[in-house]
Short mmCIF file of C-alpha atoms in Angstrom, two decimals:
data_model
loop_
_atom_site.label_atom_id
_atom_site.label_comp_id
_atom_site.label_asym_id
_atom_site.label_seq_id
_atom_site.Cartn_x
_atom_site.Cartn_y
_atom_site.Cartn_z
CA UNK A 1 101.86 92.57 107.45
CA UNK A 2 100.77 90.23 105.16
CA UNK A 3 102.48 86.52 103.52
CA UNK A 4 103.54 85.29 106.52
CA UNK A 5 104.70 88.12 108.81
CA UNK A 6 102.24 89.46 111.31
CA UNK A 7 98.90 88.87 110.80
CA UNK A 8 97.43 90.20 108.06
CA UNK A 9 97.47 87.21 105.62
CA UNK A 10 96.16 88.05 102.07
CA UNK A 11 94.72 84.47 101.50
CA UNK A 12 92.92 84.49 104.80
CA UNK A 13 92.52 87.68 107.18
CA UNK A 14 92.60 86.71 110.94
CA UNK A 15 90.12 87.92 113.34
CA UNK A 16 91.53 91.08 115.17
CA UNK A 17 88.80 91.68 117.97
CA UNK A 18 85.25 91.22 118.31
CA UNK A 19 85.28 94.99 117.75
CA UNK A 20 87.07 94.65 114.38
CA UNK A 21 86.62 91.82 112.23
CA UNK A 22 88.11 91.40 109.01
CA UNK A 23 87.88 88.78 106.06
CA UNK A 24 88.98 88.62 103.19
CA UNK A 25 86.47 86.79 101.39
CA UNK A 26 84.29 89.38 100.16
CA UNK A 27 83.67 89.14 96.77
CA UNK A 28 81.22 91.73 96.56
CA UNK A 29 81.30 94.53 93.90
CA UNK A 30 82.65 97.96 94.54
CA UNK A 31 79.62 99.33 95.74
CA UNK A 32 79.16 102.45 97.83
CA UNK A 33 77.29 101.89 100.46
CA UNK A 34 77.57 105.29 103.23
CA UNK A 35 75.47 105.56 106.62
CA UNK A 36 75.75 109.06 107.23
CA UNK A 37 74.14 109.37 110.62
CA UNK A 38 73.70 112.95 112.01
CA UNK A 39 74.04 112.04 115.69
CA UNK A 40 73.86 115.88 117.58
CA UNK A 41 76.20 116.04 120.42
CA UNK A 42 74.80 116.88 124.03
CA UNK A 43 75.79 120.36 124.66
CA UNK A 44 79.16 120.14 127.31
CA UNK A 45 82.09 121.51 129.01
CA UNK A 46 84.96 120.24 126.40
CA UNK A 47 87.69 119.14 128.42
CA UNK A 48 91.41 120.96 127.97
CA UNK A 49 92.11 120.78 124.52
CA UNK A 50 95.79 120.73 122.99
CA UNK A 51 96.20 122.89 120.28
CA UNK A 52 97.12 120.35 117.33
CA UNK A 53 99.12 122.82 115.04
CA UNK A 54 101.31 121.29 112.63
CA UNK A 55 104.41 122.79 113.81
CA UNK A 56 105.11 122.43 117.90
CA UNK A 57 106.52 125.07 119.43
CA UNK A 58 109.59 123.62 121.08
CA UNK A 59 112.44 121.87 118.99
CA UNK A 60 114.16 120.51 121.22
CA UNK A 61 113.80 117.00 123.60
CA UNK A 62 112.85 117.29 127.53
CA UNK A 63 112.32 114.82 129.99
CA UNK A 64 109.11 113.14 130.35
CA UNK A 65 107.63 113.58 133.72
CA UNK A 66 107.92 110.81 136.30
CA UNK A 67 105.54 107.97 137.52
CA UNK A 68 103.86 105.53 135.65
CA UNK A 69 100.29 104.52 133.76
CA UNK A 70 97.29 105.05 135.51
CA UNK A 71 93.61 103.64 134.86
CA UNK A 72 90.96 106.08 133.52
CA UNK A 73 88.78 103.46 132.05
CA UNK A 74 88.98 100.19 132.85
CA UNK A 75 86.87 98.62 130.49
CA UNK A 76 84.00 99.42 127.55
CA UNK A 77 84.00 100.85 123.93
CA UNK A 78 86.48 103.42 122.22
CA UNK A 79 88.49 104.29 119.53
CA UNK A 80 91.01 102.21 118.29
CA UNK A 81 94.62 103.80 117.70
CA UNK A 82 94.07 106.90 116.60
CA UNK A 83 92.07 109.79 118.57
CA UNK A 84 91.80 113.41 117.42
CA UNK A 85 90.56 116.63 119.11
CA UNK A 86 87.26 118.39 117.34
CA UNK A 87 86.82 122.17 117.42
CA UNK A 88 84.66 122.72 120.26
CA UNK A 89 87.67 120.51 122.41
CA UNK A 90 85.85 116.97 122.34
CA UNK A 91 87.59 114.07 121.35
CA UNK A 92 86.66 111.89 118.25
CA UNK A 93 87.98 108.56 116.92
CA UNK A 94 86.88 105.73 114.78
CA UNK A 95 86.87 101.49 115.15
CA UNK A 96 85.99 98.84 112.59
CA UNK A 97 83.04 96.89 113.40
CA UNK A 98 83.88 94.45 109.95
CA UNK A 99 81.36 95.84 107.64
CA UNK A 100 81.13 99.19 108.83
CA UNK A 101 82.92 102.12 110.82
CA UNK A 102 82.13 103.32 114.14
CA UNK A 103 82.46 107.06 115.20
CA UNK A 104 83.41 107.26 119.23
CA UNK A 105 83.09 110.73 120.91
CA UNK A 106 84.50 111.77 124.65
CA UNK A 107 83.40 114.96 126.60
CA UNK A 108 85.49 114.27 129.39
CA UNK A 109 88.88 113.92 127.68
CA UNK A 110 88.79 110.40 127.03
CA UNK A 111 88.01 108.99 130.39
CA UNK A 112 84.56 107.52 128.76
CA UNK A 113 83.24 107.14 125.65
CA UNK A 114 79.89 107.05 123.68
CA UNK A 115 78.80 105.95 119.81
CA UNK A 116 78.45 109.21 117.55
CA UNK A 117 76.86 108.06 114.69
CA UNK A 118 79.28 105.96 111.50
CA UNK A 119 81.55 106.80 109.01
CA UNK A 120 80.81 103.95 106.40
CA UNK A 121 78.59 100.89 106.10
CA UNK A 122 77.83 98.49 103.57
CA UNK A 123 78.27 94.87 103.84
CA UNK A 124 79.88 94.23 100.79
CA UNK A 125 83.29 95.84 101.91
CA UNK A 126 85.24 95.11 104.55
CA UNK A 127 86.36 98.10 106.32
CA UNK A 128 89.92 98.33 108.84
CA UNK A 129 92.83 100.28 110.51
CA UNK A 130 90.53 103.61 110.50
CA UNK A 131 92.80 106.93 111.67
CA UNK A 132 91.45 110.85 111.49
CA UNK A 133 92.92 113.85 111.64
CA UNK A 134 90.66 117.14 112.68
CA UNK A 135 92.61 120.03 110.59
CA UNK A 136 93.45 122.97 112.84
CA UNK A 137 91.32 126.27 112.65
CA UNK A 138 88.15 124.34 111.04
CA UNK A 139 85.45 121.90 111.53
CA UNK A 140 86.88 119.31 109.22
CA UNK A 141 88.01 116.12 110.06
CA UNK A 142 89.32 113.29 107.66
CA UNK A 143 89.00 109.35 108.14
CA UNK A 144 91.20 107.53 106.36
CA UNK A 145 90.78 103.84 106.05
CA UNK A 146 91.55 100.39 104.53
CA UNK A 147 88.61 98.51 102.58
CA UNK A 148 88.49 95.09 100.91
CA UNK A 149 85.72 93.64 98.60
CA UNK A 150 85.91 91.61 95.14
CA UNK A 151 89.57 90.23 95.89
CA UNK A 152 91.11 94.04 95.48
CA UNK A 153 92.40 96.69 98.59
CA UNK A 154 92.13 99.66 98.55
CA UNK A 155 92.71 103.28 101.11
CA UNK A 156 89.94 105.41 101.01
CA UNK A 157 89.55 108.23 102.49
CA UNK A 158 86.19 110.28 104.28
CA UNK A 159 85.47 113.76 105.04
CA UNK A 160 83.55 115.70 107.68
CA UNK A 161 82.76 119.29 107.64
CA UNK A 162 80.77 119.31 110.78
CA UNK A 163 83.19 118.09 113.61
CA UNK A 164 82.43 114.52 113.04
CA UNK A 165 78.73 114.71 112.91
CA UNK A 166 78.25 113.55 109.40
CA UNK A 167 80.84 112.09 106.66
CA UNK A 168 81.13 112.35 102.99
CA UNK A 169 83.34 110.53 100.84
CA UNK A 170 86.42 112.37 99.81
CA UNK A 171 88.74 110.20 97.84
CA UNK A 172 90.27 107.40 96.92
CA UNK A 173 94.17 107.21 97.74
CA UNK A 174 95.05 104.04 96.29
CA UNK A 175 93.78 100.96 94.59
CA UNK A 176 91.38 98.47 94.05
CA UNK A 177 94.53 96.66 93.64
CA UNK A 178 95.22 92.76 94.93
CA UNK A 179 98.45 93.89 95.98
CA UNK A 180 97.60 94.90 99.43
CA UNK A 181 97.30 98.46 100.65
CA UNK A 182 96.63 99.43 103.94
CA UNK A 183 96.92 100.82 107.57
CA UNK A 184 97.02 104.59 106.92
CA UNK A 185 97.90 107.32 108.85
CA UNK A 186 96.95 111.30 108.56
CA UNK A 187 99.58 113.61 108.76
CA UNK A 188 99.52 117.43 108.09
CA UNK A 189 102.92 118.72 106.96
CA UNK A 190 103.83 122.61 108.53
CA UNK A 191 102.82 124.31 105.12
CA UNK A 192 99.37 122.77 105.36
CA UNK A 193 99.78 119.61 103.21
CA UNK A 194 97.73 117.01 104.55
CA UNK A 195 99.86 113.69 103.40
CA UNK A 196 98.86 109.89 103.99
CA UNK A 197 101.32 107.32 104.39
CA UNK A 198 99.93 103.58 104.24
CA UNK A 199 101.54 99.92 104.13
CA UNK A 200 102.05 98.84 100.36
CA UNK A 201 102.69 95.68 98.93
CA UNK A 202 102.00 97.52 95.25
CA UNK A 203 105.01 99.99 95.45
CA UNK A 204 107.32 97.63 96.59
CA UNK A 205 106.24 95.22 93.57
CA UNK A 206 106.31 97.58 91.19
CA UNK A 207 110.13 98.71 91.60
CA UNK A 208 110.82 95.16 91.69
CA UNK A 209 110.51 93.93 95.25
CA UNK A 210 107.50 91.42 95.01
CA UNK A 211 106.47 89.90 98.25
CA UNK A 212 107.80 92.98 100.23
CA UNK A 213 105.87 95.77 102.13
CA UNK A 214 107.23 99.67 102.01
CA UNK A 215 105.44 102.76 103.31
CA UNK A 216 104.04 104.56 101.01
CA UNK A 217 103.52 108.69 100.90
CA UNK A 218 100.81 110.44 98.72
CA UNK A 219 100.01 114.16 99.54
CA UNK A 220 97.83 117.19 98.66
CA UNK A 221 98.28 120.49 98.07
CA UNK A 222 97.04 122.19 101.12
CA UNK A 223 93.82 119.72 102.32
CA UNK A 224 91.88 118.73 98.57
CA UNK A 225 92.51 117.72 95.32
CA UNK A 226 93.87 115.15 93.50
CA UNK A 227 96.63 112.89 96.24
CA UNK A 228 99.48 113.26 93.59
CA UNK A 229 101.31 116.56 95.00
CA UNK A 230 104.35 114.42 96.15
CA UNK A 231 103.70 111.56 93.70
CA UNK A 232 104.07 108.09 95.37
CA UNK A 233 107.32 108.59 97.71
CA UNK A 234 108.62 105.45 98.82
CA UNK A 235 109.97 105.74 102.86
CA UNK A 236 113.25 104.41 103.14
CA UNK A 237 113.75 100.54 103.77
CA UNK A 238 116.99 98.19 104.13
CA UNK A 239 118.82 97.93 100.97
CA UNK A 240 121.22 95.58 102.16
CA UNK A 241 121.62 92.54 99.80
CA UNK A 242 118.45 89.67 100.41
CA UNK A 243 117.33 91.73 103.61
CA UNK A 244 113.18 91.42 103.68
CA UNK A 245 111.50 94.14 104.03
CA UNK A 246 108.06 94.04 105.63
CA UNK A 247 106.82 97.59 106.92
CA UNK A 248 103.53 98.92 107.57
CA UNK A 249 101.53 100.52 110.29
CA UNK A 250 103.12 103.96 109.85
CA UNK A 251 102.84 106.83 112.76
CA UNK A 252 104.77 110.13 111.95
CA UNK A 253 105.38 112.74 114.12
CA UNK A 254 106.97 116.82 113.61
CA UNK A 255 110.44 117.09 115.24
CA UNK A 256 110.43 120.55 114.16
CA UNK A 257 109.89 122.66 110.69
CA UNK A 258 109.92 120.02 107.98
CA UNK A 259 112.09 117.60 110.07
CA UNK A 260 109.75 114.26 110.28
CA UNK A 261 109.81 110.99 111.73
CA UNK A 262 107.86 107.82 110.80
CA UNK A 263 107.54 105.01 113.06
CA UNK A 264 106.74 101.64 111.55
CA UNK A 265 106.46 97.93 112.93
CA UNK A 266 108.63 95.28 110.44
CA UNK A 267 110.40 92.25 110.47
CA UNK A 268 113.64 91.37 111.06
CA UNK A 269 115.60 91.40 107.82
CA UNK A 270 117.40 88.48 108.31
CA UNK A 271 116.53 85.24 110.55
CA UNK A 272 117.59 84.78 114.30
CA UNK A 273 117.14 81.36 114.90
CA UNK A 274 115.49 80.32 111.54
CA UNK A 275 112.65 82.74 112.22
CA UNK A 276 111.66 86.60 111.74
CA UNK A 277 110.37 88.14 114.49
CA UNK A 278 108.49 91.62 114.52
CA UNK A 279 110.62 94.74 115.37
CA UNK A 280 110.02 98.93 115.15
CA UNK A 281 111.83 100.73 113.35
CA UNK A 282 112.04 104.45 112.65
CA UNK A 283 113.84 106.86 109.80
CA UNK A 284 113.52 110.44 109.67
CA UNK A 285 113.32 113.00 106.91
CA UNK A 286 114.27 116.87 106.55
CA UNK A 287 112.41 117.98 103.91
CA UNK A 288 108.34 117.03 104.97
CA UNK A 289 108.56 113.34 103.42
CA UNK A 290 109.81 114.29 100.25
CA UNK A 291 113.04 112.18 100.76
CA UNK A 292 114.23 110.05 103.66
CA UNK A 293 117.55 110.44 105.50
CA UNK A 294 119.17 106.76 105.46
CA UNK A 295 121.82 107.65 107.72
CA UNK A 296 119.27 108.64 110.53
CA UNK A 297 116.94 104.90 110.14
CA UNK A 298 117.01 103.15 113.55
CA UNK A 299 115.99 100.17 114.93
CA UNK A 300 113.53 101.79 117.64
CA UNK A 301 113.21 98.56 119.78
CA UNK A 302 113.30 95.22 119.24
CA UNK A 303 113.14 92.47 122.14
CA UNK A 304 115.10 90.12 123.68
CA UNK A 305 116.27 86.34 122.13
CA UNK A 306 114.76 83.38 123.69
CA UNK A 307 117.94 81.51 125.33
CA UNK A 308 115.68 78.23 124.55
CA UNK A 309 114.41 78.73 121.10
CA UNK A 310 116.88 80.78 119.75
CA UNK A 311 114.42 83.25 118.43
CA UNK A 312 113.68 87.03 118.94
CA UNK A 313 110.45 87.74 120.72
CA UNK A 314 108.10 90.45 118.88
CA UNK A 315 107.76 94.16 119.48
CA UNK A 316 105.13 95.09 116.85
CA UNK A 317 102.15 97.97 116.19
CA UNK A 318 104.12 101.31 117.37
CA UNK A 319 102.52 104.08 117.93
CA UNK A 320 104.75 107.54 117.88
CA UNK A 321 103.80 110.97 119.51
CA UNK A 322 105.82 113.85 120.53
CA UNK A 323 105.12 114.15 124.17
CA UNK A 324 105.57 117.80 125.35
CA UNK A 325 106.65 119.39 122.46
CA UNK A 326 109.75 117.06 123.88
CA UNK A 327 111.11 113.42 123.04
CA UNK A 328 108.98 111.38 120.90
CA UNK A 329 106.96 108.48 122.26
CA UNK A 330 106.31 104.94 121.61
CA UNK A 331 103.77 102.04 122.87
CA UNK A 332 104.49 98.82 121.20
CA UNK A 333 103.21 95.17 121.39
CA UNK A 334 105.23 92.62 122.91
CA UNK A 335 105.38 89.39 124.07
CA UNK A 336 108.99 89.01 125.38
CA UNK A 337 107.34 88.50 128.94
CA UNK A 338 106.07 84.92 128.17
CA UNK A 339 107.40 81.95 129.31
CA UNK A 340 108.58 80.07 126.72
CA UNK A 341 109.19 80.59 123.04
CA UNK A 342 108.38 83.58 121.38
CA UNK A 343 104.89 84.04 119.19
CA UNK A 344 105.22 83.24 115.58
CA UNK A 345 105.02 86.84 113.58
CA UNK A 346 102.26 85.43 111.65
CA UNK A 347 99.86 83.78 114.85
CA UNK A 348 96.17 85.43 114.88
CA UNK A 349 96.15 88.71 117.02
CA UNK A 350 94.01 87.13 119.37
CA UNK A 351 96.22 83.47 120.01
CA UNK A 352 99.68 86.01 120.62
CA UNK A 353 100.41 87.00 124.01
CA UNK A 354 101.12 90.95 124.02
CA UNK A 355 101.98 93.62 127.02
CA UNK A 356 102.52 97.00 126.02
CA UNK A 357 105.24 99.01 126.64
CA UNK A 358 106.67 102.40 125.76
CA UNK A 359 109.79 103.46 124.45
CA UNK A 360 111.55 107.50 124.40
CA UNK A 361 113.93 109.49 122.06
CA UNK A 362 116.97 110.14 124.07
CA UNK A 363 119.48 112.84 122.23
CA UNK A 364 118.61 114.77 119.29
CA UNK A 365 115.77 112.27 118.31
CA UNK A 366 118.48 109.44 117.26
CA UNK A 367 118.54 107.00 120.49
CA UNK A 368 116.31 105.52 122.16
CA UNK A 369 115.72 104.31 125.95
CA UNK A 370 114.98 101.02 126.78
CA UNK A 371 111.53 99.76 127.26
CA UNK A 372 109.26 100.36 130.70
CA UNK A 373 105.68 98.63 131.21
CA UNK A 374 102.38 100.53 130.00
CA UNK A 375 100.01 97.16 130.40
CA UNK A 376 100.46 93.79 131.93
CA UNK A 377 97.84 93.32 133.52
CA UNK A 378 96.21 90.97 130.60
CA UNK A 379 97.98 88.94 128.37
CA UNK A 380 95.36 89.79 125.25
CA UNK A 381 96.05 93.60 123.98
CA UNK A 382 96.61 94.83 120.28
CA UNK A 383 96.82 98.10 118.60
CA UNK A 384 97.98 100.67 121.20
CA UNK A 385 97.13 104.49 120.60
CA UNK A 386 98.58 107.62 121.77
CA UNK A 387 97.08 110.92 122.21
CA UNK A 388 98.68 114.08 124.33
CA UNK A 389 95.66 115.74 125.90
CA UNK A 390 97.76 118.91 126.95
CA UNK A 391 101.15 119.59 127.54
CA UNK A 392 103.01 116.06 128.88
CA UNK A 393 99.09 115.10 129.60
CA UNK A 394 99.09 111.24 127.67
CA UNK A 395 96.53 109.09 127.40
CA UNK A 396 97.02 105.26 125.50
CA UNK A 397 93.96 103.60 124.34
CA UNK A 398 94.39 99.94 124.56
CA UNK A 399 92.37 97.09 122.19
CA UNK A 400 91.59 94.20 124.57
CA UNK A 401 89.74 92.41 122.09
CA UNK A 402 86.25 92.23 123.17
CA UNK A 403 86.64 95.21 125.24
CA UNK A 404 89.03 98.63 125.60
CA UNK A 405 90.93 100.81 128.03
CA UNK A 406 92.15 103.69 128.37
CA UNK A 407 95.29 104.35 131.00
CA UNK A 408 97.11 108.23 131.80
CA UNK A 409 100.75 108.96 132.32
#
């Protein structure tokens, strides 16, 4: 989020982890500047892998197994947020290192993790919130990503045809623009449309919301071409009268057929307490992102109200699964646990005291459960990801800045 809410500022971008570094000073040119390293993999078992089909089998909600979060890796590198599942069953995902992009590979199913070569380099743009999405049936994977350089954003997106062993670039979604753009996320509709949703301070500004942040949809016809199949859909936001609206870090998920849900982190429209405090909210749509159903957008969670302070504590960076071809799944930043007064919305990632928990869809994908504990062991977390190794099999991938982990339900 940017002018003020959450911490991506467009006059000054705050240090996220010592694993992902962003400024926004570059003023470099728009200069291409790709490390394709051709890193082979060792020859291994792949662990189990879940097929990752864009329509689940099941349709309706089940009840997630008992017990809680378990360690598999307590500290070291990974992914951040977003993992996918190669061909041959290994597990790939991608992290920022500030001028460049990291590939990390798994052959165990994400108990450990190893470098596997870069997506991007070139220190003239800075590179953040990378995602990928390995298509079903092939060996290609997409990287989406959001770059700065020269004052302008922009989301770009890269393409393997080798299981993540060496990258191309494929397109350019959006921008340069100095309206920022941002966060994307990969989703492949059940007809084979491969669609990108991504914060967007431009669409918002050009229909005559300036200093608001919507989510943005662009898609393809099947996986190439031009991104202009669905023109530029705007997700649905609150059109009450002098509500803010400050969405971004989209996560969709399939509830069945064209039936979709996107998951987002925002603010809360109006002040409790004379601030705005970070919240998750959630809207579905019935037609694969075409349109969005307004009668079906939910507040997914937000926390409690400080007795002393009279402000809302945050629940911010969602990430949404569907867990078992069941309910759909949430882990979420918050700091409600803190004694004292909440974390100001804007305060550097690494200054804001976060736990993660996890939310659940209820009934027919409209309610939601309250919140159980994922992480509080530290006090220092960001950017939770969640990725169903097989059937009710999750894993979360947790930034600690300066370090990850990984924990199984």
């Amino acid at each position: 989020m940017i002018l003020g809410w959450h911490f991506r500022h467009a006059a000054a971008m705050i240090s996220l982890s010592q694993a992902s570094r962003v400024s926004c000073r570059a003023q470099s040119s728009w200069r291409w500047g790709w490390a394709l390293l051709l890193a082979p993999l060792l020859a291994c078992a792949p662990g189990e892998p879940s097929e990752d089909s864009p329509e689940p089998a099941a349709r309706v909600e089940r009840a997630l197994p008992g017990g809680g979060w378990s360690v598999l890796m307590a500290s070291g590198g990974a992914p951040i947020r977003s993992i996918t599942r190669r061909s041959d069953g290994l597990l790939i995902g991608g992290a920022s290192t500030g001028h460049g992009i990291t590939v990390w590979a798994s052959r165990d199913n994400g108990a450990s993790w190893y470098v596997h070569g870069s997506v991007a380099s070139n220190p003239s743009v800075e590179f953040g919130d990378v995602t990928m999405r390995a298509i079903p049936g092939t060996r290609t994977i997409f990287c989406a990503f959001r770059e700065y350089a020269g004052g302008q954003w922009r989301v770009t997106v890269a393409r393997s045809d080798n299981d993540g062993d060496g990258w191309v670039y494929d397109s350019t979604v959006v921008g340069p623009t100095t309206y920022f753009v941002g966060a994307p996320f990969l989703f492949q509709r059940a007809n084979g449309d491969l669609q990108v949703y991504y914060d967007s301070e431009l669409l918002a500004a050009q229909r005559g919301y300036p200093g608001h942040q919507w989510i943005a949809m662009q898609g393809r016809q099947g996986t190439t071409g031009a991104w202009t199949a669905y023109g530029t859909v705007a997700v649905s936001w609150d059109k009450r009268a002098g509500a803010l609206n400050r969405e971004g870090m989209p996560t969709v998920v399939q509830l069945g057929g064209d039936r979709l849900m996107v998951v987002v982190e925002g603010v809360e429209p109006f002040t409790t307490g004379g601030a705005r405090a970070n919240v998750i909210n959630a809207v579905q749509s019935w037609d694969g992102g075409k349109t969005w159903d307004e009668s079906l957008r939910r507040t997914v969670y937000q926390s409690r109200i400080d007795p002393g302070s009279g402000r809302r504590y945050n629940a911010y960076v969602p990430y949404a699964i569907r867990v078992g071809n069941g309910p759909v799944g949430v882990a979420f930043c918050t700091d409600e646990d803190k004694a004292g007064p909440p974390d100001a919305s804007n305060a550097p990632v690494d200054q804001r005291n976060c736990h993660v928990g996890y939310v659940s869809t209820t009934t027919n994908f409209e309610t939601w459960s309250g919140a159980s504990p994922v992480w509080t062991a530290t006090s220092r977390n960001y950017t939770p990801g969640l990725f169903e190794r097989a059937l009710n099999d999750v894993i979360v991938v947790i930034d600690g800045l300066g370090t990850h982990r990984v924990l199984r339900r």
